[in-house]
Amino acid sequence: MNLHARTFPQSPCRHGSRSNMKTDELREKYLDFFVGKGCLRRPSDVLVPKDDPTVLFTPAGMNQFKNQFLGIGPLDFTKATTCQKCLRTGDISNVGVTSYHHTFFEMLGNFSFGDYFKREAIHWAWEFLTDKKWLGLEPSRLTVTAYLDDDEAVGIWQNEIGLDPKQITREDEYENFWPAGSPTNGPDGVCGPCSEIYYTPPSGKKVEIWNLVFTQFNRVGDPPNNLRPLPKKNIDTGMGLERTAAVMQGFESNYEIDILRPLCDRGGEILGVKYDFASPVGRPLRRIADHVRACTFAIHEGCVPGPEKENYIIRLLLRRASMEGFLLGKREPFLSQLVPMIAEVMRKPYPELHQTIEAVSHVIESEEKQFLGVVERGLTKFRKLVDQARSANRTSLSGDEAFDLHQTDGFLIELTETLAAQEGVSVDMARFKECREEAKKASGRGAFADSVMSEGPIDALKKSGGTEFLGYEAIESKASIRGIIADKKLAESYSSPLVTIGIVLDKTPFYGESGGQVGDTGTIRTASGEFTVYDTQKDGELFVHIGQLKTGSLKVGEEVTASVDASRRAAIRRAHSATHILHHALRTTLGENATQRGSKVEGDQLRFDFAHPRSLTNEELISIEDQINQLIAEGAPINTRVMPINEAKKLGAMALFGEKYPDFVRVVEMGDFSREFCGGTHLSNTGQVGICRVVKDELVAAGVRRISCFTGPKAIARMRESENLLREVGMLVKATTAEELPRKVAALQDELRVAKKELSQYASQSLAGMAAKLVNDAPMVGNIKVIVHRADELAREQLKELVDQIRAQAGSAAVLVGQAVDGKVSLIAGATKDLAQRFSASDAVKAAAKLVGGGGGGRAELAEAGGKIPEKLDEALQEGLAFLKNKLGG
Ligand code: ATP
Ligand code: MG
């Protein structure tokens, strides 16, 4: 499990190929082998987990079995095998540097939860690798490592498998223990030694293909003697699919195998270069292939590029891939063209990718377009920074500058680094990293949910099982208190009011937030007190009622009555059923590609996110709203059924890509038009929605649109509000009926237009009068009138008109007018044509502007300037006057 990068020959040379086994075949062989050993074949977990706050993406096969490893919750099997989609952000910088690290990769695993242990794990791994029926690898090319103190493992490898001691190396806890270094440094909890298996090709550079982890200890406190044997020992192994496929296909680079080489070639085709491992375009094309593959899988699951967390990783990967193309001279978006090829090489194991090719491509293309725009602008700024650095005799860009480019301009730090290197300039990366840390803003769940949902107490409660959910049938029930979570700890009893705490019951009618539907609110009553629930959250099978004690006290074991806020729940049911109807209407109107990307269901209010490349037309929106209300009016029955997931899929029930479903799923059916996987609370008949209004259609992320609707009373209230508004406007414009409004408003607009025209004529006349007076009273220098005047009362645009009027009326004049309004100074200088040789209005205005802290310029006849020190305006006008007299007097 170490993260240190080894160097590996950057060569694609094909060593004596053994079987040329295809990757698809290898995947199946592995799973078949372990099924043969009694393991249950389980599907891959999602790539983007939504219920595990500790990781952004699934990093290994064992993650979906965390609870089984911790001994929490029910366990209906004790041996499993999977092929898991993984994404390791920690390996981003290894991609292209080594030839066997990807961001996205597949991990083949076999797992035991208190079932088989070290002996079987080692024997089976060996059998799979070397037996002719399976991979048939040459035993002498395999070497293994074991943890320093793990004599048991070394004994098995040496005495039972018969490995030469030279093929076995012992390594320390940082190399061969999981978690790395945990005996010394912690954390406490389950841990154990591991044993890695390496393959050495003829070139002599070995690569790790499989890691066997023997979780056999519980760490308690600091060494020595802190590793206690677990009563039930576990096995967790991970074999890299791509690495092993490379071995089987006789390559030293993963990127040459049958599911990756076509992507490198395709990238080359699109960019007009030929992919070759060792050529300068080799590494960029490998990165592009890797990153787009990772993004395709993540976006398929609904994870779109964005500013935070996993969304940011996807943005970063797309930008890095796009940047590689940019550095190879590509100026248009191109990444999305790889998507169909990715779906194709992955067709066998992941046929569902085909269904989102269009949506995924669109997301990628919009993000890339946006990025390229950013690059253009960033380049200009970057060049300026390099010039500035050079002229200040610096050979590096400061970390703050680089961070500003990265953060404010979206000009990736890698881009700055690469381009700076080309210019022979370095970047202060240490400072850059500091800036980035400073800017990292805290995000995540609200503070109270965080403290109440903290893992320790919840995990402890989970050990005695989940909460039984009664909310499909009931909104009130008797229950007993199983746990009280206060201040991140379990409490036996509680009596302080006004502190947010969490309560876990043995059973509950409260719906815990999930599947887009918000958690229920309500009250929990005890013999002595009342607890107000203002949110219900779910962690696995456990429901946590979050809220505050209003009166009395609570204690574990006590009988309570839990009552959900009935009218809010009814409103949520209306909105949820309407969401399914909307989903159906969207797909009939916009086509099958309008796949769901997410939803949020609240009381009589819902929003639905879906893949669609453009905004909806008014006709489309109306048609959608009509269809929804038609289906409501039909009063179709709504039924729910629980069935095996495969049966539900066969029936064509719509599932959300990237959502994790159990083996038995709940399917919600409406009439014969809608069938969806859904755990939410619904009406029994579509007619109960009453009415549904579409209130908004907006863009929320590249290629993802959001429709918001109101249902039932809220929809009515909304319409009433609009009517009231109309009525108010009607009263203001004195219309007696709504139909009269447009005509009335148009008439008002006409009136206004006429009035404005008159006003401006009048203003010109009065400006003309003002100009005449100024010309008349003006002091003369020789036969030239010199007019300097302050006019705060005029509008900004009128200043210029005043100057023009003066120039038109006076035979020969030099003018400077100024005003200070709202803290801003404006100055305009002008001269009649005949004075063009004597002085420039531009110089005059500049001379004055200097005093008010501003600048400007223009032509010899007319020039403008601004300033920001209004209290100095009079002084500035004096300065201007002196300037003019000086010019004209001389
Ligand atoms: P390395 O030291 O090579 O990064 P690791 O110690 O991080 O490997 P594990 O966490 O033990 O690897 O994962 C189990 C197996 O998954 C590895 O033996 C390897 O075959 C595969 N693997 C791990 N990381 C990657 C990656 N980034 N790309 C492809 N395969 C990987
Ligand atoms: Mg690693």
Coordinates of N, CA, C and O in Angstrom, one line a residue, residues 45 143 204 206 266 311 336 349 412 427-428 707 740 776 850:
D45 N -18.6 -1.6 -6.6 CA -19.2 -0.5 -5.9 C -19.2 0.7 -6.9 O -18.4 0.7 -7.9
T143 N 8.3 -12.7 -7.4 CA 8.9 -12.5 -6.1 C 7.9 -11.9 -5.2 O 6.9 -11.4 -5.6
G204 N 14.0 -7.1 -16.5 CA 14.6 -7.1 -15.2 C 13.9 -6.1 -14.2 O 14.3 -6.0 -13.1
K206 N 11.0 -5.0 -12.0 CA 9.8 -5.7 -11.5 C 8.7 -4.7 -11.2 O 8.9 -3.5 -11.0
R266 N -6.2 6.8 -30.6 CA -7.3 7.7 -30.9 C -6.9 9.1 -30.6 O -7.2 10.0 -31.4
N311 N -15.8 17.0 -7.6 CA -16.1 17.8 -8.8 C -14.8 18.5 -9.2 O -14.6 18.6 -10.4
S336 N -13.7 15.2 -25.8 CA -14.9 14.4 -25.9 C -15.0 13.4 -27.0 O -15.7 12.4 -26.9
P349 N -17.6 -5.2 -19.7 CA -17.9 -5.1 -18.3 C -18.8 -4.0 -17.9 O -19.5 -4.0 -16.9
L412 N -4.2 26.9 -15.0 CA -3.6 25.8 -14.1 C -2.2 26.0 -13.7 O -1.4 26.4 -14.6
V427 N 9.1 28.7 -10.9 CA 7.9 29.1 -10.1 C 8.1 28.8 -8.7 O 8.6 27.6 -8.4
D428 N 7.9 29.7 -7.8 CA 8.1 29.4 -6.4 C 6.9 28.5 -5.9 O 5.9 29.0 -5.4
I707 N -34.7 21.8 -13.5 CA -36.0 22.3 -13.6 C -36.6 22.3 -12.2 O -36.4 21.3 -11.4
E740 N -56.2 44.5 -20.3 CA -55.9 45.9 -20.6 C -54.4 46.3 -20.4 O -54.0 47.3 -20.9
N776 N -20.3 85.1 -23.0 CA -20.5 86.6 -22.8 C -19.6 87.1 -21.7 O -19.0 88.2 -21.9
K850 N -4.1 66.1 -12.9 CA -3.0 65.7 -12.0 C -3.3 66.0 -10.5 O -3.1 65.3 -9.6

